mmCIF file of C-alpha atoms and ligand atoms in Angstrom:
data_model
loop_
_atom_site.group_PDB
_atom_site.id
_atom_site.type_symbol
_atom_site.label_atom_id
_atom_site.label_comp_id
_atom_site.label_asym_id
_atom_site.label_seq_id
_atom_site.Cartn_x
_atom_site.Cartn_y
_atom_site.Cartn_z
ATOM 1 C CA MET A 1 -22.761 -32.214 2.913
ATOM 2 C CA GLY A 2 -25.217 -29.362 2.228
ATOM 3 C CA THR A 3 -23.138 -26.875 3.175
ATOM 4 C CA LEU A 4 -20.273 -28.261 1.286
ATOM 5 C CA ILE A 5 -22.051 -28.189 -1.942
ATOM 6 C CA MET A 6 -23.266 -24.440 -1.078
ATOM 7 C CA THR A 7 -19.848 -23.383 -0.498
ATOM 8 C CA THR A 8 -18.267 -24.665 -3.660
ATOM 9 C CA GLN A 9 -20.970 -23.153 -5.515
ATOM 10 C CA LEU A 10 -21.141 -19.723 -4.018
ATOM 11 C CA ALA A 11 -19.993 -16.824 -6.178
ATOM 12 C CA ILE A 12 -20.002 -13.194 -5.925
ATOM 13 C CA ASN A 13 -22.005 -10.781 -8.174
ATOM 14 C CA GLY A 14 -19.430 -9.073 -10.533
ATOM 15 C CA LYS A 15 -21.906 -6.536 -11.631
ATOM 16 C CA ARG A 16 -22.711 -5.285 -8.336
ATOM 17 C CA LEU A 17 -19.201 -5.136 -7.208
ATOM 18 C CA TRP A 18 -18.352 -3.200 -10.422
ATOM 19 C CA GLN A 19 -21.298 -0.776 -9.862
ATOM 20 C CA SER A 20 -20.425 -0.261 -6.324
ATOM 21 C CA LEU A 21 -16.865 0.751 -7.342
ATOM 22 C CA MET A 22 -18.394 3.075 -9.816
ATOM 23 C CA ASP A 23 -20.681 4.697 -7.442
ATOM 24 C CA LEU A 24 -18.009 5.189 -5.101
ATOM 25 C CA ALA A 25 -15.791 6.492 -7.683
ATOM 26 C CA ARG A 26 -18.296 9.691 -8.418
ATOM 27 C CA ILE A 27 -17.257 11.106 -5.064
ATOM 28 C CA GLY A 28 -14.069 13.228 -5.841
ATOM 29 C CA ALA A 29 -14.205 12.103 -9.638
ATOM 30 C CA THR A 30 -11.526 14.044 -11.556
ATOM 31 C CA PRO A 31 -11.667 15.203 -15.191
ATOM 32 C CA LYS A 32 -9.475 12.247 -16.617
ATOM 33 C CA GLY A 33 -11.527 9.451 -15.081
ATOM 34 C CA GLY A 34 -9.603 9.137 -11.848
ATOM 35 C CA ASN A 35 -10.373 10.136 -8.213
ATOM 36 C CA CYS A 36 -9.040 12.666 -5.682
ATOM 37 C CA ARG A 37 -10.398 11.675 -2.321
ATOM 38 C CA LEU A 38 -7.581 12.906 -0.073
ATOM 39 C CA ALA A 39 -7.866 11.344 3.645
ATOM 40 C CA LEU A 40 -10.029 13.152 6.014
ATOM 41 C CA THR A 41 -11.178 15.871 3.527
ATOM 42 C CA ALA A 42 -14.989 16.378 3.056
ATOM 43 C CA LEU A 43 -14.804 14.185 0.074
ATOM 44 C CA ASP A 44 -13.270 11.244 2.105
ATOM 45 C CA GLY A 45 -16.202 11.785 4.520
ATOM 46 C CA GLN A 46 -18.642 11.453 1.936
ATOM 47 C CA GLY A 47 -17.173 8.428 0.592
ATOM 48 C CA ARG A 48 -17.025 6.841 4.071
ATOM 49 C CA ASP A 49 -20.842 7.919 4.571
ATOM 50 C CA LEU A 50 -21.724 6.148 1.386
ATOM 51 C CA VAL A 51 -19.906 2.783 2.179
ATOM 52 C CA THR A 52 -20.990 2.742 5.826
ATOM 53 C CA GLY A 53 -24.523 3.233 4.555
ATOM 54 C CA TRP A 54 -24.012 0.145 2.236
ATOM 55 C CA MET A 55 -22.360 -1.750 5.209
ATOM 56 C CA ARG A 56 -25.538 -0.899 7.372
ATOM 57 C CA GLU A 57 -28.079 -1.963 4.452
ATOM 58 C CA ALA A 58 -25.854 -5.183 4.585
ATOM 59 C CA GLY A 59 -26.938 -5.786 7.943
ATOM 60 C CA LEU A 60 -23.368 -5.280 9.531
ATOM 61 C CA THR A 61 -22.603 -3.470 12.762
ATOM 62 C CA VAL A 62 -20.487 -0.398 12.014
ATOM 63 C CA ARG A 63 -18.035 0.806 14.684
ATOM 64 C CA VAL A 64 -15.202 3.722 14.188
ATOM 65 C CA ASP A 65 -12.293 3.794 16.284
ATOM 66 C CA GLN A 66 -10.225 6.651 17.635
ATOM 67 C CA VAL A 67 -8.070 7.027 14.543
ATOM 68 C CA GLY A 68 -11.270 6.808 12.179
ATOM 69 C CA ASN A 69 -10.739 3.236 11.236
ATOM 70 C CA ILE A 70 -14.193 1.677 10.303
ATOM 71 C CA PHE A 71 -15.098 -1.983 11.188
ATOM 72 C CA ALA A 72 -18.267 -3.568 9.987
ATOM 73 C CA ARG A 73 -19.065 -7.040 11.485
ATOM 74 C CA ARG A 74 -21.116 -9.778 10.020
ATOM 75 C CA PRO A 75 -21.986 -12.147 13.089
ATOM 76 C CA GLY A 76 -20.896 -15.831 12.928
ATOM 77 C CA ARG A 77 -22.432 -18.755 14.723
ATOM 78 C CA ASP A 78 -19.825 -18.480 17.362
ATOM 79 C CA ASN A 79 -19.148 -14.903 18.237
ATOM 80 C CA SER A 80 -16.720 -15.539 20.991
ATOM 81 C CA ARG A 81 -14.301 -16.464 18.233
ATOM 82 C CA PRO A 82 -12.137 -13.758 16.802
ATOM 83 C CA PRO A 83 -13.214 -12.430 13.489
ATOM 84 C CA VAL A 84 -11.863 -13.110 9.838
ATOM 85 C CA MET A 85 -11.078 -9.784 8.703
ATOM 86 C CA THR A 86 -10.740 -8.234 5.225
ATOM 87 C CA GLY A 87 -10.231 -4.469 4.228
ATOM 88 C CA SER A 88 -8.389 -1.747 2.576
ATOM 89 C CA HIS A 89 -8.662 1.888 2.344
ATOM 90 C CA ILE A 90 -10.846 4.548 0.220
ATOM 91 C CA ASP A 91 -8.666 7.528 0.426
ATOM 92 C CA THR A 92 -6.635 8.165 -2.848
ATOM 93 C CA GLN A 93 -3.814 10.081 -4.117
ATOM 94 C CA PRO A 94 -4.455 13.603 -5.501
ATOM 95 C CA THR A 95 -4.382 12.082 -9.098
ATOM 96 C CA GLY A 96 -5.634 8.674 -7.852
ATOM 97 C CA GLY A 97 -7.506 5.902 -9.665
ATOM 98 C CA LYS A 98 -11.015 4.025 -8.843
ATOM 99 C CA PHE A 99 -9.472 0.736 -7.784
ATOM 100 C CA ASP A 100 -6.646 1.320 -5.452
ATOM 101 C CA GLY A 101 -7.744 0.362 -2.306
ATOM 102 C CA CYS A 102 -11.278 0.858 -2.983
ATOM 103 C CA TYR A 103 -11.261 -2.706 -4.722
ATOM 104 C CA GLY A 104 -10.427 -4.165 -1.441
ATOM 105 C CA VAL A 105 -13.051 -2.598 0.469
ATOM 106 C CA MET A 106 -15.796 -3.096 -2.240
ATOM 107 C CA ALA A 107 -14.760 -6.878 -2.563
ATOM 108 C CA GLY A 108 -14.914 -7.281 1.131
ATOM 109 C CA LEU A 109 -18.516 -5.864 1.022
ATOM 110 C CA GLU A 110 -19.302 -7.942 -1.941
ATOM 111 C CA VAL A 111 -18.301 -10.974 -0.031
ATOM 112 C CA MET A 112 -20.788 -10.050 2.740
ATOM 113 C CA ARG A 113 -23.568 -9.231 0.370
ATOM 114 C CA THR A 114 -22.971 -12.732 -1.281
ATOM 115 C CA LEU A 115 -23.133 -14.572 1.955
ATOM 116 C CA ASN A 116 -26.366 -12.475 2.963
ATOM 117 C CA ASP A 117 -27.935 -13.658 -0.535
ATOM 118 C CA ALA A 118 -27.134 -17.199 -0.184
ATOM 119 C CA GLY A 119 -28.069 -17.225 3.625
ATOM 120 C CA VAL A 120 -24.832 -18.499 4.748
ATOM 121 C CA THR A 121 -23.496 -18.042 8.406
ATOM 122 C CA THR A 122 -19.880 -18.696 8.976
ATOM 123 C CA GLU A 123 -18.561 -20.088 12.200
ATOM 124 C CA ALA A 124 -16.323 -17.152 12.993
ATOM 125 C CA PRO A 125 -17.615 -13.452 12.505
ATOM 126 C CA LEU A 126 -16.294 -11.793 9.407
ATOM 127 C CA GLU A 127 -15.300 -8.262 9.628
ATOM 128 C CA LEU A 128 -14.834 -5.297 7.009
ATOM 129 C CA ALA A 129 -12.015 -2.701 7.707
ATOM 130 C CA ILE A 130 -11.697 0.599 5.919
ATOM 131 C CA TRP A 131 -8.369 2.035 6.995
ATOM 132 C CA THR A 132 -7.551 5.662 7.813
ATOM 133 C CA ASN A 133 -5.341 7.434 5.480
ATOM 134 C CA GLU A 134 -3.367 4.618 3.693
ATOM 135 C CA GLU A 135 -1.953 6.833 0.823
ATOM 136 C CA GLY A 136 -0.018 9.234 3.251
ATOM 137 C CA SER A 137 -0.205 11.805 0.529
ATOM 138 C CA ARG A 138 -2.075 14.488 2.762
ATOM 139 C CA PHE A 139 -0.835 13.264 6.188
ATOM 140 C CA VAL A 140 2.550 11.389 7.147
ATOM 141 C CA PRO A 141 2.849 8.726 8.413
ATOM 142 C CA VAL A 142 1.418 6.592 5.539
ATOM 143 C CA MET A 143 -0.773 3.542 6.347
ATOM 144 C CA MET A 144 -1.542 5.452 9.497
ATOM 145 C CA GLY A 145 -4.719 3.586 10.579
ATOM 146 C CA SER A 146 -3.391 0.182 10.324
ATOM 147 C CA GLY A 147 0.072 1.356 11.719
ATOM 148 C CA VAL A 148 -1.743 2.569 15.035
ATOM 149 C CA PHE A 149 -3.894 -0.667 14.855
ATOM 150 C CA ALA A 150 -0.694 -2.553 14.711
ATOM 151 C CA ARG A 151 1.242 -0.666 17.321
ATOM 152 C CA LYS A 152 3.639 0.525 14.811
ATOM 153 C CA PHE A 153 3.268 4.186 16.345
ATOM 154 C CA PRO A 154 1.182 5.668 18.855
ATOM 155 C CA LEU A 155 -2.153 7.131 18.411
ATOM 156 C CA GLU A 156 -1.076 10.484 19.476
ATOM 157 C CA VAL A 157 1.504 10.635 16.723
ATOM 158 C CA ALA A 158 -1.171 9.838 14.330
ATOM 159 C CA LEU A 159 -3.681 12.254 15.866
ATOM 160 C CA ALA A 160 -1.014 15.218 15.873
ATOM 161 C CA ALA A 161 -0.024 14.914 12.293
ATOM 162 C CA ARG A 162 -0.718 17.890 10.199
ATOM 163 C CA ASP A 163 -1.321 18.721 6.580
ATOM 164 C CA ALA A 164 0.588 21.450 4.452
ATOM 165 C CA GLU A 165 -1.951 23.756 5.774
ATOM 166 C CA GLY A 166 -1.579 22.871 9.565
ATOM 167 C CA LYS A 167 -4.792 21.241 10.031
ATOM 168 C CA SER A 168 -4.351 18.108 12.057
ATOM 169 C CA VAL A 169 -5.720 14.650 11.680
ATOM 170 C CA ALA A 170 -7.635 14.856 15.158
ATOM 171 C CA ASP A 171 -9.516 18.081 14.008
ATOM 172 C CA GLU A 172 -10.078 16.742 10.490
ATOM 173 C CA LEU A 173 -11.787 13.377 11.871
ATOM 174 C CA LYS A 174 -14.144 15.433 13.889
ATOM 175 C CA ALA A 175 -14.759 17.660 11.006
ATOM 176 C CA ILE A 176 -15.927 14.912 8.793
ATOM 177 C CA GLY A 177 -17.633 13.015 11.877
ATOM 178 C CA TYR A 178 -15.216 9.941 11.993
ATOM 179 C CA ALA A 179 -13.506 10.576 15.283
ATOM 180 C CA GLY A 180 -14.763 7.306 16.813
ATOM 181 C CA SER A 181 -14.800 6.384 20.602
ATOM 182 C CA GLU A 182 -13.312 2.677 20.064
ATOM 183 C CA PRO A 183 -9.842 2.220 21.375
ATOM 184 C CA VAL A 184 -7.547 1.386 18.549
ATOM 185 C CA GLY A 185 -6.675 -2.166 18.100
ATOM 186 C CA GLY A 186 -5.715 -4.407 21.214
ATOM 187 C CA TRP A 187 -8.566 -6.993 20.296
ATOM 188 C CA PRO A 188 -7.783 -10.203 18.630
ATOM 189 C CA VAL A 189 -8.104 -10.903 14.894
ATOM 190 C CA ASP A 190 -8.181 -14.408 13.520
ATOM 191 C CA ALA A 191 -6.851 -13.581 10.028
ATOM 192 C CA TYR A 192 -6.539 -10.826 7.488
ATOM 193 C CA PHE A 193 -6.827 -10.978 3.836
ATOM 194 C CA GLU A 194 -6.670 -8.000 1.473
ATOM 195 C CA ALA A 195 -7.746 -7.999 -2.086
ATOM 196 C CA HIS A 196 -5.977 -5.174 -4.241
ATOM 197 C CA ILE A 197 -4.891 -4.397 -7.625
ATOM 198 C CA GLU A 198 -1.380 -5.377 -8.336
ATOM 199 C CA GLN A 199 -0.212 -1.750 -9.172
ATOM 200 C CA GLY A 200 2.562 -3.251 -11.386
ATOM 201 C CA PRO A 201 2.683 -4.976 -14.759
ATOM 202 C CA ILE A 202 3.715 -8.570 -13.994
ATOM 203 C CA LEU A 203 0.109 -10.301 -13.884
ATOM 204 C CA GLU A 204 -0.858 -8.711 -17.209
ATOM 205 C CA HIS A 205 2.415 -9.479 -18.707
ATOM 206 C CA GLU A 206 2.179 -13.105 -17.528
ATOM 207 C CA ARG A 207 -1.378 -13.444 -18.486
ATOM 208 C CA LYS A 208 -2.540 -14.248 -14.970
ATOM 209 C CA VAL A 209 -5.776 -13.452 -13.192
ATOM 210 C CA VAL A 210 -4.762 -14.053 -9.636
ATOM 211 C CA GLY A 211 -1.597 -13.147 -7.817
ATOM 212 C CA VAL A 212 -0.956 -15.256 -4.805
ATOM 213 C CA VAL A 213 0.889 -12.627 -2.737
ATOM 214 C CA THR A 214 3.616 -14.378 -0.591
ATOM 215 C CA GLY A 215 4.815 -11.347 1.033
ATOM 216 C CA SER A 216 6.084 -7.828 0.576
ATOM 217 C CA LEU A 217 9.363 -6.512 -0.328
ATOM 218 C CA GLY A 218 11.582 -4.951 2.445
ATOM 219 C CA LEU A 219 12.283 -1.345 2.064
ATOM 220 C CA ARG A 220 15.288 1.110 3.130
ATOM 221 C CA TRP A 221 14.798 4.772 2.500
ATOM 222 C CA TYR A 222 17.691 7.199 2.882
ATOM 223 C CA ASP A 223 18.135 10.946 2.753
ATOM 224 C CA VAL A 224 21.357 11.849 1.053
ATOM 225 C CA THR A 225 23.316 15.027 1.178
ATOM 226 C CA VAL A 226 26.300 15.635 -1.235
ATOM 227 C CA THR A 227 28.291 18.532 -0.236
ATOM 228 C CA GLY A 228 31.016 20.146 -2.391
ATOM 229 C CA MET A 229 31.837 23.740 -3.077
ATOM 230 C CA GLU A 230 29.862 26.480 -4.978
ATOM 231 C CA MET A 231 32.212 28.442 -7.338
ATOM 232 C CA HIS A 232 31.900 30.344 -10.578
ATOM 233 C CA ALA A 233 31.146 28.310 -13.540
ATOM 234 C CA GLY A 234 33.571 30.340 -15.735
ATOM 235 C CA PRO A 235 36.644 31.089 -14.084
ATOM 236 C CA THR A 236 36.879 27.944 -12.087
ATOM 237 C CA PRO A 237 39.167 25.236 -13.993
ATOM 238 C CA MET A 238 37.868 21.472 -14.091
ATOM 239 C CA PRO A 239 40.487 19.745 -11.911
ATOM 240 C CA VAL A 240 39.745 22.079 -8.989
ATOM 241 C CA ARG A 241 36.095 21.954 -8.671
ATOM 242 C CA ARG A 242 34.154 20.133 -5.931
ATOM 243 C CA ASP A 243 30.812 19.632 -7.927
ATOM 244 C CA ALA A 244 28.284 18.060 -5.778
ATOM 245 C CA LEU A 245 25.621 17.530 -8.568
ATOM 246 C CA TYR A 246 28.517 15.699 -10.767
ATOM 247 C CA ALA A 247 29.216 13.588 -7.883
ATOM 248 C CA ALA A 248 25.437 12.791 -7.035
ATOM 249 C CA SER A 249 25.203 11.695 -10.737
ATOM 250 C CA PHE A 250 27.322 8.620 -9.771
ATOM 251 C CA LEU A 251 25.258 7.820 -6.728
ATOM 252 C CA LEU A 252 22.198 8.018 -9.123
ATOM 253 C CA GLN A 253 23.852 5.294 -11.158
ATOM 254 C CA ALA A 254 24.811 3.349 -8.432
ATOM 255 C CA VAL A 255 21.364 2.952 -6.952
ATOM 256 C CA ILE A 256 20.045 1.540 -10.122
ATOM 257 C CA ASP A 257 23.228 -0.771 -10.840
ATOM 258 C CA ILE A 258 22.718 -2.146 -7.193
ATOM 259 C CA ALA A 259 19.095 -2.944 -7.886
ATOM 260 C CA ARG A 260 19.788 -4.591 -11.137
ATOM 261 C CA ALA A 261 22.382 -6.798 -9.614
ATOM 262 C CA HIS A 262 19.706 -8.474 -7.500
ATOM 263 C CA PRO A 263 17.179 -9.617 -9.849
ATOM 264 C CA PRO A 264 14.384 -10.193 -9.820
ATOM 265 C CA HIS A 265 13.226 -8.468 -6.771
ATOM 266 C CA GLY A 266 15.842 -5.876 -6.220
ATOM 267 C CA ARG A 267 14.674 -2.408 -6.630
ATOM 268 C CA GLY A 268 16.215 1.178 -6.631
ATOM 269 C CA THR A 269 14.950 4.511 -6.887
ATOM 270 C CA VAL A 270 16.188 7.970 -6.728
ATOM 271 C CA GLY A 271 12.837 10.102 -6.738
ATOM 272 C CA GLU A 272 13.933 13.396 -5.601
ATOM 273 C CA ILE A 273 17.084 15.510 -6.271
ATOM 274 C CA HIS A 274 17.548 19.176 -5.445
ATOM 275 C CA ALA A 275 20.734 21.140 -6.537
ATOM 276 C CA HIS A 276 21.525 24.044 -4.503
ATOM 277 C CA PRO A 277 21.869 27.122 -5.297
ATOM 278 C CA GLY A 278 20.268 26.159 -8.663
ATOM 279 C CA SER A 279 21.944 28.671 -10.837
ATOM 280 C CA ARG A 280 23.149 28.351 -14.486
ATOM 281 C CA ASN A 281 26.503 29.831 -13.662
ATOM 282 C CA VAL A 282 27.261 28.434 -9.978
ATOM 283 C CA ILE A 283 28.861 25.015 -9.643
ATOM 284 C CA PRO A 284 26.360 23.270 -7.548
ATOM 285 C CA GLY A 285 27.651 23.186 -4.105
ATOM 286 C CA GLN A 286 25.172 20.766 -2.381
ATOM 287 C CA VAL A 287 22.714 18.262 -3.491
ATOM 288 C CA ARG A 288 20.026 16.486 -1.649
ATOM 289 C CA LEU A 289 18.654 13.261 -2.975
ATOM 290 C CA THR A 290 16.280 10.615 -1.879
ATOM 291 C CA VAL A 291 17.111 6.745 -2.079
ATOM 292 C CA ASP A 292 14.779 3.971 -2.183
ATOM 293 C CA LEU A 293 16.287 0.404 -2.017
ATOM 294 C CA ARG A 294 13.843 -2.692 -1.725
ATOM 295 C CA HIS A 295 14.301 -6.582 -1.953
ATOM 296 C CA GLU A 296 12.109 -9.663 -0.772
ATOM 297 C CA ASP A 297 14.992 -11.099 1.232
ATOM 298 C CA ALA A 298 16.262 -9.660 4.147
ATOM 299 C CA GLN A 299 19.892 -10.869 3.614
ATOM 300 C CA ARG A 300 20.112 -9.556 0.192
ATOM 301 C CA LEU A 301 18.454 -6.247 1.323
ATOM 302 C CA ALA A 302 21.164 -5.866 3.747
ATOM 303 C CA GLU A 303 23.845 -6.666 0.804
ATOM 304 C CA MET A 304 22.285 -3.955 -1.057
ATOM 305 C CA ASP A 305 22.635 -1.579 1.972
ATOM 306 C CA SER A 306 26.295 -2.435 2.491
ATOM 307 C CA GLN A 307 27.085 -1.928 -1.160
ATOM 308 C CA TRP A 308 25.198 1.624 -1.160
ATOM 309 C CA ARG A 309 27.166 2.906 1.692
ATOM 310 C CA GLN A 310 30.518 1.785 0.285
ATOM 311 C CA VAL A 311 29.517 3.600 -3.100
ATOM 312 C CA CYS A 312 28.953 6.721 -1.104
ATOM 313 C CA GLN A 313 32.450 6.384 0.408
ATOM 314 C CA GLU A 314 33.786 5.849 -2.888
ATOM 315 C CA VAL A 315 32.262 8.681 -4.515
ATOM 316 C CA ALA A 316 33.142 11.081 -1.761
ATOM 317 C CA ARG A 317 36.694 10.237 -1.867
ATOM 318 C CA ARG A 318 36.911 10.207 -5.779
ATOM 319 C CA HIS A 319 35.076 13.470 -6.110
ATOM 320 C CA ASN A 320 36.349 15.446 -3.154
ATOM 321 C CA VAL A 321 32.822 15.965 -1.592
ATOM 322 C CA GLN A 322 31.179 14.941 1.589
ATOM 323 C CA VAL A 323 28.341 12.271 1.287
ATOM 324 C CA GLU A 324 26.168 12.049 4.356
ATOM 325 C CA ILE A 325 23.480 9.202 4.699
ATOM 326 C CA LYS A 326 20.583 9.690 6.814
ATOM 327 C CA ASP A 327 18.568 6.442 7.347
ATOM 328 C CA VAL A 328 14.841 7.496 6.931
ATOM 329 C CA GLN A 329 12.860 4.323 7.250
ATOM 330 C CA HIS A 330 13.505 0.590 7.298
ATOM 331 C CA PHE A 331 10.717 -1.885 6.826
ATOM 332 C CA PRO A 332 11.970 -5.583 6.611
ATOM 333 C CA PRO A 333 10.664 -7.846 4.220
ATOM 334 C CA THR A 334 7.206 -9.454 5.490
ATOM 335 C CA PRO A 335 6.591 -12.939 4.472
ATOM 336 C CA PHE A 336 2.594 -13.592 4.603
ATOM 337 C CA ASP A 337 1.008 -16.430 6.327
ATOM 338 C CA PRO A 338 1.662 -19.800 4.548
ATOM 339 C CA GLY A 339 -1.639 -21.208 5.564
ATOM 340 C CA LEU A 340 -3.614 -18.353 4.368
ATOM 341 C CA VAL A 341 -1.515 -17.973 1.196
ATOM 342 C CA GLY A 342 -2.158 -21.698 0.561
ATOM 343 C CA LYS A 343 -6.116 -21.009 0.782
ATOM 344 C CA VAL A 344 -5.709 -18.247 -1.914
ATOM 345 C CA ARG A 345 -3.766 -20.538 -4.110
ATOM 346 C CA GLU A 346 -6.207 -23.447 -3.737
ATOM 347 C CA SER A 347 -9.173 -21.327 -4.435
ATOM 348 C CA ALA A 348 -7.482 -19.997 -7.665
ATOM 349 C CA ALA A 349 -6.926 -23.685 -8.780
ATOM 350 C CA ARG A 350 -10.383 -24.836 -7.777
ATOM 351 C CA ARG A 351 -12.059 -21.952 -9.720
ATOM 352 C CA GLY A 352 -9.651 -22.708 -12.793
ATOM 353 C CA LEU A 353 -8.167 -19.182 -12.559
ATOM 354 C CA PRO A 354 -4.573 -18.610 -13.963
ATOM 355 C CA ALA A 355 -2.698 -17.714 -10.887
ATOM 356 C CA MET A 356 1.041 -17.088 -9.890
ATOM 357 C CA ASP A 357 2.923 -16.538 -6.784
ATOM 358 C CA ILE A 358 3.946 -12.690 -6.482
ATOM 359 C CA VAL A 359 5.529 -10.334 -3.959
ATOM 360 C CA THR A 360 4.138 -6.869 -3.273
ATOM 361 C CA GLY A 361 6.629 -3.952 -3.920
ATOM 362 C CA ALA A 362 4.248 -1.384 -2.520
ATOM 363 C CA GLY A 363 3.293 -0.780 1.120
ATOM 364 C CA HIS A 364 -0.170 -1.941 1.885
ATOM 365 C CA ASP A 365 -2.139 -2.128 5.150
ATOM 366 C CA ALA A 366 -1.750 -5.897 5.128
ATOM 367 C CA VAL A 367 1.858 -5.253 5.707
ATOM 368 C CA TYR A 368 1.114 -3.861 9.048
ATOM 369 C CA MET A 369 -1.574 -6.281 9.653
ATOM 370 C CA ALA A 370 0.691 -9.230 9.116
ATOM 371 C CA SER A 371 2.344 -8.273 12.742
ATOM 372 C CA VAL A 372 -1.247 -8.694 14.137
ATOM 373 C CA ALA A 373 -2.736 -11.756 12.515
ATOM 374 C CA PRO A 374 -1.880 -14.341 9.952
ATOM 375 C CA THR A 375 -2.212 -12.295 6.624
ATOM 376 C CA ALA A 376 -2.576 -12.779 2.961
ATOM 377 C CA MET A 377 -3.194 -10.856 -0.103
ATOM 378 C CA ILE A 378 -4.950 -11.436 -3.541
ATOM 379 C CA PHE A 379 -3.678 -9.318 -6.405
ATOM 380 C CA VAL A 380 -5.733 -8.977 -9.699
ATOM 381 C CA PRO A 381 -4.293 -7.229 -12.870
ATOM 382 C CA CYS A 382 -4.407 -3.439 -13.464
ATOM 383 C CA LYS A 383 -4.155 -2.155 -17.140
ATOM 384 C CA ASP A 384 -0.511 -1.675 -18.055
ATOM 385 C CA GLY A 385 0.716 -1.834 -14.386
ATOM 386 C CA VAL A 386 -0.452 1.750 -13.920
ATOM 387 C CA SER A 387 -1.864 3.075 -10.589
ATOM 388 C CA HIS A 388 -1.492 6.225 -8.426
ATOM 389 C CA ASN A 389 -2.713 7.868 -11.655
ATOM 390 C CA GLU A 390 -6.237 8.889 -13.109
ATOM 391 C CA ILE A 391 -5.818 6.333 -15.893
ATOM 392 C CA GLU A 392 -5.627 3.418 -13.525
ATOM 393 C CA ASP A 393 -7.966 0.568 -14.813
ATOM 394 C CA ALA A 394 -8.992 -2.956 -14.213
ATOM 395 C CA LYS A 395 -11.199 -5.529 -16.007
ATOM 396 C CA PRO A 396 -14.534 -6.281 -14.446
ATOM 397 C CA GLU A 397 -13.996 -10.064 -14.872
ATOM 398 C CA ASP A 398 -10.573 -9.703 -13.095
ATOM 399 C CA LEU A 399 -12.086 -8.044 -10.287
ATOM 400 C CA GLU A 400 -14.783 -10.475 -10.031
ATOM 401 C CA ALA A 401 -12.319 -13.265 -10.181
ATOM 402 C CA GLY A 402 -10.272 -12.050 -7.486
ATOM 403 C CA CYS A 403 -13.342 -11.289 -5.317
ATOM 404 C CA ASN A 404 -14.499 -14.928 -5.647
ATOM 405 C CA VAL A 405 -10.959 -16.005 -4.350
ATOM 406 C CA LEU A 406 -11.477 -13.630 -1.365
ATOM 407 C CA LEU A 407 -14.873 -15.354 -0.585
ATOM 408 C CA ASP A 408 -13.481 -18.726 -0.683
ATOM 409 C CA ALA A 409 -10.336 -17.924 1.439
ATOM 410 C CA MET A 410 -12.621 -16.021 4.295
ATOM 411 C CA VAL A 411 -15.181 -18.866 4.232
ATOM 412 C CA ALA A 412 -12.463 -21.460 4.306
ATOM 413 C CA ARG A 413 -10.880 -19.832 7.233
ATOM 414 C CA ALA A 414 -14.061 -18.671 9.094
ATOM 415 C CA GLY A 415 -15.675 -22.231 8.557
HETATM 416 ZN ZN1 ZN B 501 -3.704 0.913 -1.941
#
């Protein structure tokens, strides 16, 4: 009965959580109040040093694996049990914010510190992870550390990846002192929780504090090449033209229309478009564009895919161009574990926090971890739904609330 009372009364220290986030944000701070700590740069190394220092101060045992993932363990009463894990990343985009990723790591650390202060030992051990190169802006593949851990691609592929200057992950890991010796993954994890800012506007708009994340949107990426014919913009009459850019404009419209026809979770984006040869008085002969389609439901994502392919055929025929589609990436939708999702929902309710179910439209380490262990995520609102931006912001009280939910969920699972 003693432990029951203690568990329900445990609360994290919101001030300490906020202070840790602000201290970490000093490393790689940008003039507009954001962060630039690209994966495996010297600044990323400094960030890792700072956080692993805090981990050790909290009595955690720190290990680093061969792709530079960091794990900090808090022993349980029964250390033969697999750990209940939480984590996220501390690398950022070039003009990133202070909260994306960092919040999940600092929230996990705050959970450990809170349990230390309260003198609570869980049955199962707890583990805090910092995943290498989640953002993917310096090295591809994105979500690299968790991807190798979850056997989505081999360690060798990750280590051989090079940045724009030709520097490899393997060399840069060594340079910052995080080329660990532990094999990557292959050990059991009991459960994985990840707290994260929403990176979208829904929670703020609905005036909710906690997003109970039920799963992630599936995604299909395509590289599309439209080929027409370059001709002089002056002498060539309109009916005989094979204008690749004009044809591509219909594809662009179609991507948006297809997403809109699958509400509320359909998404469609053309993020890049390049017209060749890019001259004022030449009819564009070739256009390359990227297409990103997403949906939470596998069936409906498949429908979006077939509609998209049909549109490409129609546009090719109607505008006398070739449309070539290359499939670049396909992540099926990932539903999270209903049991863990339930624990997140229960905790929010017990603490009287306004909460709603939500899906994640962004990729997260948790999406890979869902194939290793039962997984759930906790979202908190971010200001105006903005992230991957220096002005990314979140309220201390919301961050505190999400961290309390993480604490409850981890303790409930670990016993
Ligand atoms: Zn993130």
